[in-house]
Coordinates of C-alpha atoms in Angstrom, one line a residue:
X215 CA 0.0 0.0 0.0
X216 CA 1.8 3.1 -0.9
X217 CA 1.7 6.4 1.2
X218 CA 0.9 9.8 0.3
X219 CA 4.3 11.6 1.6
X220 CA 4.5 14.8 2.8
X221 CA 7.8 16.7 4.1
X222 CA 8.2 17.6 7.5
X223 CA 8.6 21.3 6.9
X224 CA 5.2 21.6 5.1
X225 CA 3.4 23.0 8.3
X226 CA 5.6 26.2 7.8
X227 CA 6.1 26.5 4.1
X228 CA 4.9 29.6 2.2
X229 CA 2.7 28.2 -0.1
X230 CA 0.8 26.2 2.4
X231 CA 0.6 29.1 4.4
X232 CA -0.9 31.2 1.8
X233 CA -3.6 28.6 0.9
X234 CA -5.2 28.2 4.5
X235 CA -6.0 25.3 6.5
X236 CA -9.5 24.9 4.5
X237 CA -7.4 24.2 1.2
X238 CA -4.7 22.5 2.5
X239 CA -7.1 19.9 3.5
X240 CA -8.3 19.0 0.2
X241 CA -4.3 18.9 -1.1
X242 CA -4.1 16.3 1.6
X243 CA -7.2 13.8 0.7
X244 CA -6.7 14.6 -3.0
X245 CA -2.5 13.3 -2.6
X246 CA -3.9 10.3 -0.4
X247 CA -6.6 9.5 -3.6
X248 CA -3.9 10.0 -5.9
X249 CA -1.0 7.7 -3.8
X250 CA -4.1 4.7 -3.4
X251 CA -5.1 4.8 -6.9
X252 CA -1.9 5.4 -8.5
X253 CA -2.8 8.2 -10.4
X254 CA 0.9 10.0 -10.7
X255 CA -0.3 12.9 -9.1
X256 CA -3.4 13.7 -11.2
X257 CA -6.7 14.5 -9.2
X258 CA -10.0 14.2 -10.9
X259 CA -12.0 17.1 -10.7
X260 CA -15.6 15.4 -9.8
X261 CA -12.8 13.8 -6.5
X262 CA -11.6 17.6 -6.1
X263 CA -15.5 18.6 -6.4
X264 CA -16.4 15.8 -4.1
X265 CA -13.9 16.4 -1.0
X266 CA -13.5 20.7 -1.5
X267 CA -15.2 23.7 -2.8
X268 CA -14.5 25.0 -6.3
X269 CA -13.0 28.4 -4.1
X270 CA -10.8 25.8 -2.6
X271 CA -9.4 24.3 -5.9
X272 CA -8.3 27.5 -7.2
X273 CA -6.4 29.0 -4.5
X274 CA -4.6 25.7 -4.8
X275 CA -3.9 26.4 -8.3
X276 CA -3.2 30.3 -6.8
X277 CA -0.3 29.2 -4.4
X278 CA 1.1 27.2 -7.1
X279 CA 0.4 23.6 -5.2
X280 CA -1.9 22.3 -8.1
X281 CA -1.6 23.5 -11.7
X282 CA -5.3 23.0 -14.3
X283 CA -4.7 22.4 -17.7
X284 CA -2.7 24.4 -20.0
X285 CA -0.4 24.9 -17.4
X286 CA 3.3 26.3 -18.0
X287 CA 5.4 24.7 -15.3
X288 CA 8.0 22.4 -17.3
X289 CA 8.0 19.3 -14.1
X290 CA 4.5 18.6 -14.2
X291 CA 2.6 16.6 -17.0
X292 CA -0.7 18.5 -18.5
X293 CA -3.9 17.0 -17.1
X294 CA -6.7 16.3 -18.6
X295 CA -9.8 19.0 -19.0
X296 CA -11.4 19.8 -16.0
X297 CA -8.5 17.7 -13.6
X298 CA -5.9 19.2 -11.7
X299 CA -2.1 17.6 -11.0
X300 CA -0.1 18.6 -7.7
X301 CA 2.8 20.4 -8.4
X302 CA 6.5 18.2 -8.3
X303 CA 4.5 15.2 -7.3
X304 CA 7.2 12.7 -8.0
X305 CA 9.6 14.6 -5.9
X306 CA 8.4 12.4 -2.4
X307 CA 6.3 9.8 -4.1
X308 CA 6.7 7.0 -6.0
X309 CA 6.0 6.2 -9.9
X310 CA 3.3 3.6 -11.0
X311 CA 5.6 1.7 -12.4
X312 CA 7.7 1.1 -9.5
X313 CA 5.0 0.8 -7.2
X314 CA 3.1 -2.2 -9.6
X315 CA 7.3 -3.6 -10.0
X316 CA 7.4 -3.6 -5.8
X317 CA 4.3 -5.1 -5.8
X318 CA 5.2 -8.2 -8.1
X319 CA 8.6 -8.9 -6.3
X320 CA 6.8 -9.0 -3.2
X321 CA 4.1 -11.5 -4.4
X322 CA 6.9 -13.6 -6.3
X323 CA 9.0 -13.7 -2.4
X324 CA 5.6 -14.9 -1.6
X325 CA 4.7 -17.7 -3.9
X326 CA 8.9 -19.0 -3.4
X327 CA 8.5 -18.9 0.4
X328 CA 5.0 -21.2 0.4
X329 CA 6.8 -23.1 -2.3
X330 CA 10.2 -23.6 0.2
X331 CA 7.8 -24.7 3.8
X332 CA 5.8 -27.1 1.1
X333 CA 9.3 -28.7 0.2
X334 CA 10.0 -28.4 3.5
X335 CA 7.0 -30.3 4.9
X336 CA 7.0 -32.8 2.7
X337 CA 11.0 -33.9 3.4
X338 CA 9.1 -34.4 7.3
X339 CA 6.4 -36.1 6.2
X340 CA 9.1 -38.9 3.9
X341 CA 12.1 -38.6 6.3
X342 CA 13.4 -41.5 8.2
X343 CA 11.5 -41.2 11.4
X344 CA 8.0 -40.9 9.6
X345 CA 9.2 -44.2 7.6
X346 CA 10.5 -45.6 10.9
X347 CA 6.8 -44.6 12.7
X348 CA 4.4 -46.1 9.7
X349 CA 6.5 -49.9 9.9
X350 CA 5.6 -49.3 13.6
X351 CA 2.2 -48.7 12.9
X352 CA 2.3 -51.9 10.4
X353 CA 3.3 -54.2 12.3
X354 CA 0.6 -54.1 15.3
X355 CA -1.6 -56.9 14.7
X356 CA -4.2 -55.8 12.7
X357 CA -7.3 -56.9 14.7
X358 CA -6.8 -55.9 17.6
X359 CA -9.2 -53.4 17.6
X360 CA -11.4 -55.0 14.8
X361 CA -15.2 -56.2 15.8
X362 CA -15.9 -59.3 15.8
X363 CA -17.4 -60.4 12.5
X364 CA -21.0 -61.2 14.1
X365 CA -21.2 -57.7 15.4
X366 CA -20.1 -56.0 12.6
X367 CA -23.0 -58.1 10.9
X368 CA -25.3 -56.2 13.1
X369 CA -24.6 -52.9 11.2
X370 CA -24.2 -53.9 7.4
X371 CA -24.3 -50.6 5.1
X372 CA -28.0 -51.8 3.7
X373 CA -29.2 -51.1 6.7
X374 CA -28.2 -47.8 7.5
X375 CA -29.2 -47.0 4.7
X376 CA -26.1 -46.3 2.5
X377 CA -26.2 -49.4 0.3
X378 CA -25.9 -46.6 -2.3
X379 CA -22.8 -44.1 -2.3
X380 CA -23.7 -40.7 -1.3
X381 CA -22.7 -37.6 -3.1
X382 CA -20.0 -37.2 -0.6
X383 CA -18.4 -40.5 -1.4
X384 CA -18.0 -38.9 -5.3
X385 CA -14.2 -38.3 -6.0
X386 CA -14.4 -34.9 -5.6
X387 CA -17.0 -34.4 -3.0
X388 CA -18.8 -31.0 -2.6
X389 CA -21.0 -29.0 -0.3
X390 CA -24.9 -28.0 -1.6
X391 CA -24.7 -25.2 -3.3
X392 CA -25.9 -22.0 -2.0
X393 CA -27.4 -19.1 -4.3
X394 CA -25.0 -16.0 -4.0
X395 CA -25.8 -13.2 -1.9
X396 CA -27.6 -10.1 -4.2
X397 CA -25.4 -7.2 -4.5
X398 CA -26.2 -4.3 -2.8
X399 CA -26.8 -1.1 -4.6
X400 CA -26.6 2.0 -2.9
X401 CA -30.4 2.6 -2.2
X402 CA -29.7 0.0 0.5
X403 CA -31.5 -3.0 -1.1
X404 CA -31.8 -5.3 -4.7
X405 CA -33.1 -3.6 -7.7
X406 CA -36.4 -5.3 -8.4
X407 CA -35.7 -6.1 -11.8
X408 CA -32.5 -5.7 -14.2
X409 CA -32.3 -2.3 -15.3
X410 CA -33.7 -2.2 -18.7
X411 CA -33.1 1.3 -20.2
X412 CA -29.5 2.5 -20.4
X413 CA -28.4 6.4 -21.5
X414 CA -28.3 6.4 -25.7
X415 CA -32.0 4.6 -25.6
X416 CA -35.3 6.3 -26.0
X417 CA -36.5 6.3 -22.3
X418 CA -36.8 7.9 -18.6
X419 CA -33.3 8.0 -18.5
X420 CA -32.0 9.6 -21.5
X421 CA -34.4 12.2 -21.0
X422 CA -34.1 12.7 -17.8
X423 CA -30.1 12.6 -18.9
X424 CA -30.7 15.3 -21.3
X425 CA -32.9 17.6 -19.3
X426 CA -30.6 17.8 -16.7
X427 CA -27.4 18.2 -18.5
X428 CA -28.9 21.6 -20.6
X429 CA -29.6 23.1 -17.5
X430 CA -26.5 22.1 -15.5
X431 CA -24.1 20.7 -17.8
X432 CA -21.7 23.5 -17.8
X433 CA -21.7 24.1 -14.2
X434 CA -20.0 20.7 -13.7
X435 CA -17.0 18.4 -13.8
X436 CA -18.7 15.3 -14.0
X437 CA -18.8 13.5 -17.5
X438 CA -21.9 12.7 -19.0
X439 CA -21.8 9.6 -19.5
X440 CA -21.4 9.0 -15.4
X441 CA -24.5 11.4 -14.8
X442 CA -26.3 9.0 -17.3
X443 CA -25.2 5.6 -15.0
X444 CA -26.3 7.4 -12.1
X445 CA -29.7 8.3 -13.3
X446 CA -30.3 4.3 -14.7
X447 CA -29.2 2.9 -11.5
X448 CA -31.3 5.3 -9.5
X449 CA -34.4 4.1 -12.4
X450 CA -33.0 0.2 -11.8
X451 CA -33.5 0.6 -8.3
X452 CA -37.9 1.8 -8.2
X453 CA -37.2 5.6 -8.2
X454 CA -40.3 7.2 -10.1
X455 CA -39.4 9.7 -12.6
X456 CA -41.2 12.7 -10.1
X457 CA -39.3 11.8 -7.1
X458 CA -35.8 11.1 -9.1
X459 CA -36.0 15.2 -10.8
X460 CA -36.4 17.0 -7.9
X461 CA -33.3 15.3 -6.1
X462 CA -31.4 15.6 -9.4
X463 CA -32.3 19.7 -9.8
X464 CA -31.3 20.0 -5.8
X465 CA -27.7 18.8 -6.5
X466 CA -27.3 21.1 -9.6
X467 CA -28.3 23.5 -7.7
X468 CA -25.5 22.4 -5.0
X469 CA -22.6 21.9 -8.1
X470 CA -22.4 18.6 -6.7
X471 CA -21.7 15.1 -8.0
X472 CA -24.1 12.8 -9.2
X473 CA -23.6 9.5 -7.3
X474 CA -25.4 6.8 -5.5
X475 CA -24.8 8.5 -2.3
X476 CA -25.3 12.4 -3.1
X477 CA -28.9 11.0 -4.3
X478 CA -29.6 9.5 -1.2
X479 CA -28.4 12.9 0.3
X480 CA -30.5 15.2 -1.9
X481 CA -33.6 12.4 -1.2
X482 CA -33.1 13.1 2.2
X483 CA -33.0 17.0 2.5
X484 CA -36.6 17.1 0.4
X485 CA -38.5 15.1 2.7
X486 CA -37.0 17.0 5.7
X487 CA -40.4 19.5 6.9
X488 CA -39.2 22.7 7.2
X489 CA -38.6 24.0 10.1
X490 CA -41.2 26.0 12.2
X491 CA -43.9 24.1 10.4
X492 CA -46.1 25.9 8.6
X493 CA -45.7 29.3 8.3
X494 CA -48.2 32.3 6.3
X495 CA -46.4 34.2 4.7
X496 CA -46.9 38.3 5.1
X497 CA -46.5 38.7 1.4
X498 CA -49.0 36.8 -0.5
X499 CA -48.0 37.9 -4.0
X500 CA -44.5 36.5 -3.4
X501 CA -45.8 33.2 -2.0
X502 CA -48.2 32.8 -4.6
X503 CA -45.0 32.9 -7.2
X504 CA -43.5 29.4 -7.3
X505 CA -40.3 29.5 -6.6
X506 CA -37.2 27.9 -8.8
X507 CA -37.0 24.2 -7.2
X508 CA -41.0 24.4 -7.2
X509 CA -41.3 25.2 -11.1
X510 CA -38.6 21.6 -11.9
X511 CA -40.0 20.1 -9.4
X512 CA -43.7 20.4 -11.4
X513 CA -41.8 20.3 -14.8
X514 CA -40.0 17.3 -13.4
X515 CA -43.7 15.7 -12.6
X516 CA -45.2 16.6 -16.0
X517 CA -42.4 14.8 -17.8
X518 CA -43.8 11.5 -16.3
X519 CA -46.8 12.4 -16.9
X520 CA -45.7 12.4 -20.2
X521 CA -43.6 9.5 -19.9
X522 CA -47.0 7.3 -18.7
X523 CA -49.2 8.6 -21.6
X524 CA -46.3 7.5 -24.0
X525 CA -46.0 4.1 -21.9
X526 CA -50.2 3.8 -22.4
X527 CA -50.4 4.5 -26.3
X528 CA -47.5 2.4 -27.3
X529 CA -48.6 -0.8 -25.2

């Protein structure tokens, strides 16, 4: 397992300083993501988005401790589009290919040292004494402690019932099989059915997909294609079309991810009541105006409306 290193002067050095203990936190977890994965320094930007703040990221890339792409220092590779790298990277921490080259020497030591106790058991098991012990064991008079013949009569095979051979007396014996455990998902339970309607197919998804990305699309790092397998899995897993829209509008709103567990977050800050319960308001021309997350959560609703008429003329 390789370590994310970090010299013992960083506490006082200049560019740590000037980025603040709020952005110096994220340059930790994103070198510890980067040293686990084996990235060579590069940190996505939906991770950066995930464990910092955008404000964060690009004081980083102020104090010189992450460069973005395009950038002119001559040490650091160019990462891709919306990913950062960490600035002289390789100067404490290892390269992929010497980590994955550790790795296979210490699996090979591994595999020789099992290979040295087997020789080394089985030289016990044929050595002299073991020899010595079985003669031993052969010469003792064989029926000494043998039943006598009429009782082992009283207990022939046929009548216990195993005048037949059992699957455990097959050569290579085995235990009943047992179904696999389902795989959890992260809605906490099984999908009720394989997920039928992927993004690039006429269906809930893709335009859910493509609703959400023209409103939000440039407002975040996260590919496409992984907002798509979000929205499918969330569909896979008995989400209706009205309560899926409103979750995904709360976390553009937000700039966040889209991700099994920032669903289950967004799920769970709409069905929190407000607090003070109910409350009139003292302008009734404003609270008659729907507001923003109101008007997608009811354009969000009228899609599936949509959605179940198309589902009723086609079937």
């Amino acid at each position: 397992m390789p370590w994310f290193k970090v010299d013992d002067t960083a506490h006082s050095h200049p560019k740590l300083i000037r980025a603040g203990n709020a952005a110096v936190g994220l340059w930790m977890r994103a070198g510890a993501y980067a040293a686990q994965h084996l990235t060579e320094g590069t940190v996505p930007g939906v991770v950066a988005q995930l464990y910092g703040t955008a404000p964060q990221a690009r004081k980083l890339v102020a104090v010189g401790l992450w460069h973005a792409a395009g950038h002119t220092c001559p040490r650091c590779p160019q990462p891709p589009a919306g990913d950062y790298q960490m600035h002289d990277y390789h100067q404490y921490n290892p390269r992929r290919a010497k980590v994955e080259r550790e790795r296979e020497q210490a699996a090979e030591r591994q595999q020789r040292a099992r290979e040295k106790a087997a020789e080394q058991r089985a030289a016990r098991e044929n050595g002299p004494e073991s020899r010595s012990n079985r003669r031993r064991f052969d010469d003792e008079n064989p029926t000494e402690n043998r039943e006598s013949a009429p009782n082992q009569g009283a207990f022939w095979d046929d009548s216990a019932g195993q005048g037949a051979s059992s699957h455990r007396d097959a050569p290579n014996p085995s235990r009943s099989p047992r179904p696999d455990p389902s795989p959890s998902t992260p809605y906490g339970s099984t999908p009720p059915y394989p997920p039928q309607d992927r993004p690039g197919t006429p269906g809930p998804a893709e335009q859910l997909l493509a609703r959400w990305w023209e409103t939000y699309g440039r407002t975040t790092a996260q590919s496409r294609n992984a907002v798509g397998r979000a929205i499918s899995d969330a569909l896979a897993n008995g989400l209706e079309v009205d309560t899926l829209w409103p979750a995904l509008a709360r976390l553009g709103d937000l700039s966040k991810p889209i991700t099994g567990g920032t669903l289950q977050f967004a799920l769970a800050e709409l069905k929190r009541p407000a607090p003070g319960g109910e409350v009139i308001p003292f302008d009734r021309a404003a609270a008659a105006r729907p507001s923003t997350t109101d008007q997608r959560v009811a354009a969000g609703m009228d899609l599936a409306a949509r959605l179940r008429a198309q589902e009723g003329t086609t079937a």
